[in-house]
Amino acid sequence: LGHQNTSSAANYEDYYCVAADGKALEIGVLRHELEAKPKQPKAEKRTTIYVDGLLKERFEAFGSGTHKEKITQLLDAAERNSSLERQLHSSNQRLELARQHIELLKAKQVETVMAQPSQGIALQSKPAPKSEPAHTPIPDDWRKMSNAELNGSHIPGSADEKIRRSIEAVQEFNAGLDKADQWSITPTVLQKLSGSNANRVKDYLSRHPDIAQMLKQYNSGFGYHQNRYRGDPREAMRWALAYGEYEW
């Protein structure tokens, strides 16, 4: 005997309903609910976090939105902080390498001065003719050349290293920044950072198809006007300090 509601069953206190197995049914269950299956919970487990009053106040003051949105904001902030810590660690490593490079250059300079023999002052009626600058040999490893030396160099091969360091500089600058604040690595940016003309940058990318493909993939997430209104990239970034201090 199923009833539509509890009031209609008020006069049947001497009776009770049983299921097919003979067990009594629960009191107050409506007829259309007799064979209903129990509802599945939306989640297997719901977690409740208990915090003290001070922590609760800090949580309420953080960000905006619902508790779920605030937790998401906290996790995003933690990820950004982790990224900045990695960037800081990388910068500190490069700074230490730059310091070591400077100390090495100072030591070499002292050795050169000590190795030069002392010369007396010779009386001359005419000024000594200016000597022609010695030919600068092409280095075996361009990465060992300091930024200051490379910046003013015009020897064959120097442009390639300038372009390579310019690509590296943009990547280092973008690390840890939001997408909207990053620079896309376009030929124009490489021209301005390296001081090379358009043909030289184009030639470099044609001779290094792997780098050209990497830049294509790197820039795929940027819009067409990503670098618009950003000005001169030399005002925003420099070659890595691992190669030493320098001025543009």
Coordinates of C-alpha atoms in Angstrom, one line a residue:
L1 CA 0.0 0.0 0.0
G2 CA 1.7 3.1 -1.2
H3 CA 0.2 6.6 -0.4
Q4 CA 0.5 9.8 -2.2
N5 CA 1.4 11.7 1.0
T6 CA 1.7 11.3 4.7
S7 CA -1.7 12.8 5.5
S8 CA -3.6 10.2 3.5
A9 CA -1.8 7.5 5.5
A10 CA -2.7 9.0 8.9
N11 CA -5.7 6.7 9.4
Y12 CA -3.7 3.6 8.7
E13 CA -1.6 3.4 11.8
D14 CA -2.4 -0.3 12.3
Y15 CA -0.9 -1.2 8.9
Y16 CA 2.5 -1.1 7.4
C17 CA 3.9 -1.8 3.9
V18 CA 6.4 -4.5 3.1
A19 CA 8.6 -5.1 0.0
A20 CA 8.7 -8.2 -2.1
D21 CA 11.2 -9.7 0.3
G22 CA 8.9 -9.2 3.3
K23 CA 10.9 -6.4 4.9
A24 CA 9.0 -3.3 6.0
L25 CA 9.3 -0.2 3.9
E26 CA 10.4 3.1 5.3
I27 CA 7.7 5.3 6.7
G28 CA 6.9 8.4 4.7
V29 CA 8.2 7.2 1.4
L30 CA 5.9 8.3 -1.5
R31 CA 4.6 5.7 -3.9
H32 CA 6.5 7.0 -6.9
E33 CA 9.7 6.8 -4.8
L34 CA 9.3 3.1 -3.8
E35 CA 11.4 1.8 -6.7
A36 CA 13.6 4.8 -7.2
K37 CA 17.4 4.1 -7.2
P38 CA 19.5 6.0 -4.7
K39 CA 21.1 9.1 -6.2
Q40 CA 24.8 9.0 -6.9
P41 CA 26.9 11.8 -5.3
K42 CA 28.4 14.3 -7.6
A43 CA 31.8 13.7 -6.3
E44 CA 33.3 10.6 -4.7
K45 CA 34.7 12.6 -1.8
R46 CA 34.1 16.2 -0.6
T47 CA 36.9 17.8 1.3
T48 CA 36.4 20.3 4.1
I49 CA 39.4 22.4 5.1
Y50 CA 39.5 23.8 8.7
V51 CA 41.5 26.9 9.2
D52 CA 42.1 29.3 12.2
G53 CA 40.6 32.7 12.3
L54 CA 43.7 34.6 11.2
L55 CA 44.2 32.4 8.1
K56 CA 40.5 32.7 7.3
E57 CA 40.8 36.5 7.4
R58 CA 43.8 36.4 5.1
F59 CA 42.0 34.1 2.7
E60 CA 38.9 36.3 2.6
A61 CA 41.0 39.4 1.9
F62 CA 42.8 37.7 -1.0
G63 CA 41.6 38.2 -4.5
S64 CA 37.9 38.2 -5.4
G65 CA 35.1 35.8 -6.3
T66 CA 34.0 32.6 -4.7
H67 CA 36.1 30.3 -2.6
K68 CA 36.8 28.1 -5.5
E69 CA 37.9 31.0 -7.7
K70 CA 40.2 32.3 -4.9
I71 CA 41.8 28.9 -4.6
T72 CA 42.4 28.9 -8.3
Q73 CA 43.9 32.4 -8.0
L74 CA 46.2 31.2 -5.2
L75 CA 47.4 28.2 -7.3
D76 CA 48.1 30.5 -10.3
A77 CA 50.0 32.9 -8.1
A78 CA 52.1 30.0 -6.8
E79 CA 52.9 28.8 -10.3
R80 CA 54.0 32.4 -11.3
N81 CA 56.1 32.6 -8.2
S82 CA 57.8 29.3 -9.0
S83 CA 58.5 30.5 -12.5
L84 CA 60.0 33.8 -11.2
E85 CA 62.2 31.9 -8.8
R86 CA 63.6 29.7 -11.6
Q87 CA 64.2 32.8 -13.7
L88 CA 66.0 34.5 -10.7
H89 CA 68.1 31.4 -10.2
S90 CA 69.1 31.4 -13.9
S91 CA 70.0 35.1 -13.8
N92 CA 72.1 34.6 -10.7
Q93 CA 74.0 31.8 -12.4
R94 CA 74.7 34.0 -15.4
L95 CA 75.7 36.9 -13.2
E96 CA 78.2 34.7 -11.5
L97 CA 79.6 33.5 -14.8
A98 CA 79.9 37.2 -15.9
R99 CA 81.8 38.0 -12.7
Q100 CA 84.2 35.1 -13.3
H101 CA 84.7 36.3 -16.9
I102 CA 85.5 39.8 -15.7
E103 CA 88.0 38.5 -13.2
L104 CA 89.6 36.4 -15.9
L105 CA 89.9 39.4 -18.2
K106 CA 91.5 41.5 -15.4
A107 CA 94.0 38.7 -14.7
K108 CA 95.0 38.5 -18.4
Q109 CA 95.4 42.3 -18.5
V110 CA 97.7 42.3 -15.5
E111 CA 99.8 39.5 -17.1
T112 CA 100.0 41.4 -20.4
V113 CA 101.2 44.6 -18.6
M114 CA 103.8 42.6 -16.5
A115 CA 105.1 40.9 -19.6
Q116 CA 105.9 44.1 -21.5
P117 CA 109.5 45.2 -21.2
S118 CA 110.1 48.7 -19.9
Q119 CA 111.2 51.1 -22.6
G120 CA 113.1 54.4 -22.3
I121 CA 111.9 57.6 -23.8
A122 CA 113.6 58.1 -27.1
L123 CA 114.1 61.6 -28.5
Q124 CA 112.7 61.9 -31.9
S125 CA 112.5 64.9 -34.2
K126 CA 109.5 63.5 -35.9
P127 CA 106.4 61.8 -34.4
A128 CA 106.4 58.0 -34.8
P129 CA 104.2 56.9 -37.7
K130 CA 100.9 55.3 -36.7
S131 CA 101.0 51.6 -36.9
E132 CA 98.4 49.7 -38.9
P133 CA 95.9 47.8 -36.7
A134 CA 96.7 44.2 -36.4
H135 CA 94.5 41.7 -38.2
T136 CA 92.0 40.2 -35.7
P137 CA 91.9 36.5 -36.1
I138 CA 88.5 34.7 -36.4
P139 CA 87.9 32.9 -33.1
D140 CA 87.4 29.2 -33.0
D141 CA 84.5 29.6 -30.5
W142 CA 82.4 32.7 -30.7
R143 CA 80.8 32.0 -27.4
K144 CA 84.1 32.9 -25.6
M145 CA 84.1 36.4 -27.1
S146 CA 82.8 39.0 -24.6
N147 CA 79.8 41.2 -25.4
A148 CA 82.0 44.3 -25.5
E149 CA 84.3 42.7 -28.1
L150 CA 81.5 41.3 -30.2
N151 CA 79.5 44.5 -30.2
G152 CA 82.2 46.4 -32.0
S153 CA 83.4 43.6 -34.2
H154 CA 83.0 43.5 -37.9
I155 CA 85.1 40.4 -38.6
P156 CA 83.5 37.6 -40.7
G157 CA 81.2 35.5 -38.6
S158 CA 80.5 38.1 -36.0
A159 CA 77.1 38.9 -37.4
D160 CA 76.0 35.3 -36.9
E161 CA 76.9 35.4 -33.2
K162 CA 75.2 38.8 -32.7
I163 CA 72.0 37.3 -34.2
R164 CA 72.3 34.2 -32.1
R165 CA 72.8 36.2 -28.9
S166 CA 69.8 38.4 -29.8
I167 CA 67.5 35.4 -30.1
E168 CA 68.8 34.2 -26.7
A169 CA 68.2 37.7 -25.2
V170 CA 64.6 37.8 -26.3
Q171 CA 63.9 34.3 -24.9
E172 CA 65.5 35.2 -21.6
F173 CA 63.5 38.5 -21.4
N174 CA 60.2 36.7 -22.1
A175 CA 60.8 34.0 -19.5
G176 CA 58.3 34.3 -16.7
L177 CA 56.3 37.1 -18.3
D178 CA 52.6 37.0 -19.2
K179 CA 51.9 36.3 -22.9
A180 CA 50.8 39.9 -23.5
D181 CA 54.1 41.3 -22.1
Q182 CA 56.4 39.1 -24.2
W183 CA 58.1 40.0 -27.5
S184 CA 57.8 37.9 -30.6
I185 CA 61.2 37.1 -32.2
T186 CA 60.7 38.6 -35.6
P187 CA 63.4 39.5 -38.2
T188 CA 62.9 43.2 -37.4
V189 CA 63.6 42.6 -33.7
L190 CA 66.7 40.6 -34.6
Q191 CA 67.9 43.4 -36.9
K192 CA 67.7 46.0 -34.2
L193 CA 69.2 43.9 -31.5
S194 CA 72.1 42.5 -33.6
G195 CA 72.7 45.7 -35.6
S196 CA 72.5 43.6 -38.8
N197 CA 70.6 44.4 -42.0
A198 CA 67.6 42.5 -43.2
N199 CA 69.5 40.5 -45.8
R200 CA 72.0 39.3 -43.2
V201 CA 69.3 38.1 -40.9
K202 CA 67.5 36.4 -43.8
D203 CA 70.7 34.7 -44.8
Y204 CA 71.4 33.5 -41.2
L205 CA 67.9 31.9 -41.0
S206 CA 68.3 30.3 -44.4
R207 CA 71.6 28.7 -43.3
H208 CA 70.1 27.6 -40.0
P209 CA 66.7 26.0 -40.9
D210 CA 66.5 24.4 -37.4
I211 CA 66.5 27.8 -35.8
A212 CA 64.1 29.2 -38.3
Q213 CA 61.7 26.3 -37.5
M214 CA 62.1 26.9 -33.8
L215 CA 61.3 30.6 -34.2
K216 CA 58.2 29.8 -36.2
Q217 CA 56.9 27.5 -33.5
Y218 CA 58.0 30.0 -30.8
N219 CA 56.0 32.8 -32.4
S220 CA 52.9 30.7 -33.2
G221 CA 51.3 31.8 -30.0
F222 CA 51.6 35.5 -30.7
G223 CA 49.3 37.8 -32.6
Y224 CA 50.4 39.7 -35.7
H225 CA 50.8 42.9 -33.8
Q226 CA 52.5 41.4 -30.7
N227 CA 55.4 43.9 -30.8
R228 CA 53.3 46.9 -31.8
Y229 CA 54.0 50.1 -29.8
R230 CA 56.9 48.5 -27.9
G231 CA 59.6 50.7 -29.3
D232 CA 63.3 49.8 -29.7
P233 CA 64.0 46.3 -28.3
R234 CA 67.5 47.6 -27.2
E235 CA 65.8 49.7 -24.6
A236 CA 64.1 46.7 -23.1
M237 CA 66.7 43.9 -23.3
R238 CA 70.4 43.2 -23.7
W239 CA 72.6 40.2 -24.6
A240 CA 73.1 37.8 -21.7
L241 CA 75.4 39.1 -18.9
A242 CA 77.2 35.7 -19.0
Y243 CA 79.2 37.2 -21.8
G244 CA 80.1 40.3 -19.8
E245 CA 79.0 44.0 -19.5
Y246 CA 78.8 46.2 -22.5
E247 CA 77.2 49.3 -24.0
W248 CA 75.2 49.4 -27.2

